[in-house]
Each structure stands twice: as structure tokens, then as C-alpha cells.
Coordinates of C-alpha atoms in Angstrom, one line a residue:
M1 CA 0.0 0.0 0.0
L2 CA 1.2 3.5 -0.8
D3 CA 0.2 6.6 1.0
L4 CA 0.7 10.0 -0.8
D5 CA 1.8 12.2 2.1
D6 CA 0.2 15.6 2.3
F7 CA -2.0 15.0 -0.8
K8 CA -5.0 16.7 0.8
E9 CA -2.8 19.7 1.7
L10 CA -1.5 19.8 -1.9
N11 CA -5.1 19.8 -3.2
D12 CA -6.2 22.5 -0.8
T13 CA -3.2 24.7 -1.5
Y14 CA -2.7 24.3 -5.3
G15 CA -6.1 23.1 -6.4
H16 CA -7.5 19.8 -7.7
A17 CA -6.0 20.3 -11.1
E18 CA -2.5 20.1 -9.6
G19 CA -3.6 17.1 -7.5
D20 CA -4.8 15.4 -10.7
N21 CA -1.4 16.1 -12.3
I22 CA 0.3 14.4 -9.3
L23 CA -2.0 11.4 -9.6
K24 CA -1.2 11.1 -13.3
W25 CA 2.5 11.2 -12.5
V26 CA 2.1 8.5 -9.8
A27 CA 0.2 6.3 -12.3
S28 CA 2.9 6.8 -14.9
F29 CA 5.6 6.0 -12.4
L30 CA 3.9 2.9 -11.2
K31 CA 3.2 1.7 -14.7
K32 CA 7.0 1.7 -15.3
H33 CA 7.8 -0.2 -12.1
I34 CA 5.2 -2.8 -11.6
R35 CA 4.9 -6.2 -13.3
C36 CA 2.4 -6.5 -16.2
N37 CA 0.0 -8.7 -14.1
D38 CA 0.1 -6.3 -11.0
I39 CA -2.9 -4.2 -10.4
P40 CA -2.6 -0.7 -8.9
C41 CA -5.8 0.6 -7.3
R42 CA -6.5 4.0 -5.8
T43 CA -8.5 3.1 -2.6
G44 CA -8.9 6.6 -1.3
G45 CA -7.8 10.2 -1.8
D46 CA -4.2 9.5 -1.0
E47 CA -4.0 5.8 -0.8
I48 CA -3.0 3.3 -3.5
I49 CA -2.8 -0.5 -3.1
I50 CA -0.9 -2.7 -5.5
I51 CA -2.3 -6.2 -5.9
M52 CA 0.6 -8.5 -6.8
P53 CA -0.8 -11.9 -7.8
G54 CA 1.6 -14.7 -7.0
A55 CA 4.2 -12.5 -5.3
S56 CA 5.8 -13.9 -2.2
A57 CA 6.4 -11.9 0.9
V58 CA 10.1 -11.6 0.0
G59 CA 9.1 -10.5 -3.6
C60 CA 6.8 -7.8 -2.1
Q61 CA 9.6 -6.6 0.2
E62 CA 12.0 -6.5 -2.7
F63 CA 9.5 -4.5 -4.7
T64 CA 9.1 -2.1 -1.8
E65 CA 12.8 -1.5 -1.7
R66 CA 13.1 -1.1 -5.5
I67 CA 10.2 1.4 -5.7
T68 CA 11.5 3.4 -2.7
A69 CA 14.9 3.7 -4.4
A70 CA 13.3 4.6 -7.7
L71 CA 11.2 7.3 -6.0
R72 CA 14.3 8.7 -4.3
H73 CA 16.1 8.8 -7.7
E74 CA 13.1 10.8 -9.2
N75 CA 13.3 13.5 -6.6

């Protein structure tokens, strides 16, 4: 599960159009980093869950580490 920190504050400060731009960026980022059979789902305003069929606990942990490193590289 991903939680977009301060997303409500971003929407309140910069408007929903900018929030939509952030969501589009997150979707594009995830598309590059998940497996073709993984399913990202927005479950709330700032929460995204990634369903990873067949992934082991170790595989999920490795994914978490890879995506965290990739996000750090983007910023």
C-alpha cells in the first residue's frame, strides 16, 4: 500500500487540477515499475494499493525496496 503524504494539503493549496497532475505522475511512475500482471488501485484520496498476484512476501519486500529507491532517484 502506498500513501501519498500531504496529498490533501496539496489539493487544498494548489487546487484539484494540480492534484490530478500528481496522480497522473504517480500512475505513470507505477506503470514503469510494476509487473504486467500487478494491479494498482486507488483506494482513497491519497492511498494506493498494488495487488501483486503470485508474489511472495520476499518479492513484495524487494518490490518495496526497489520502488522506494526509484522514487528517491526521481526526486
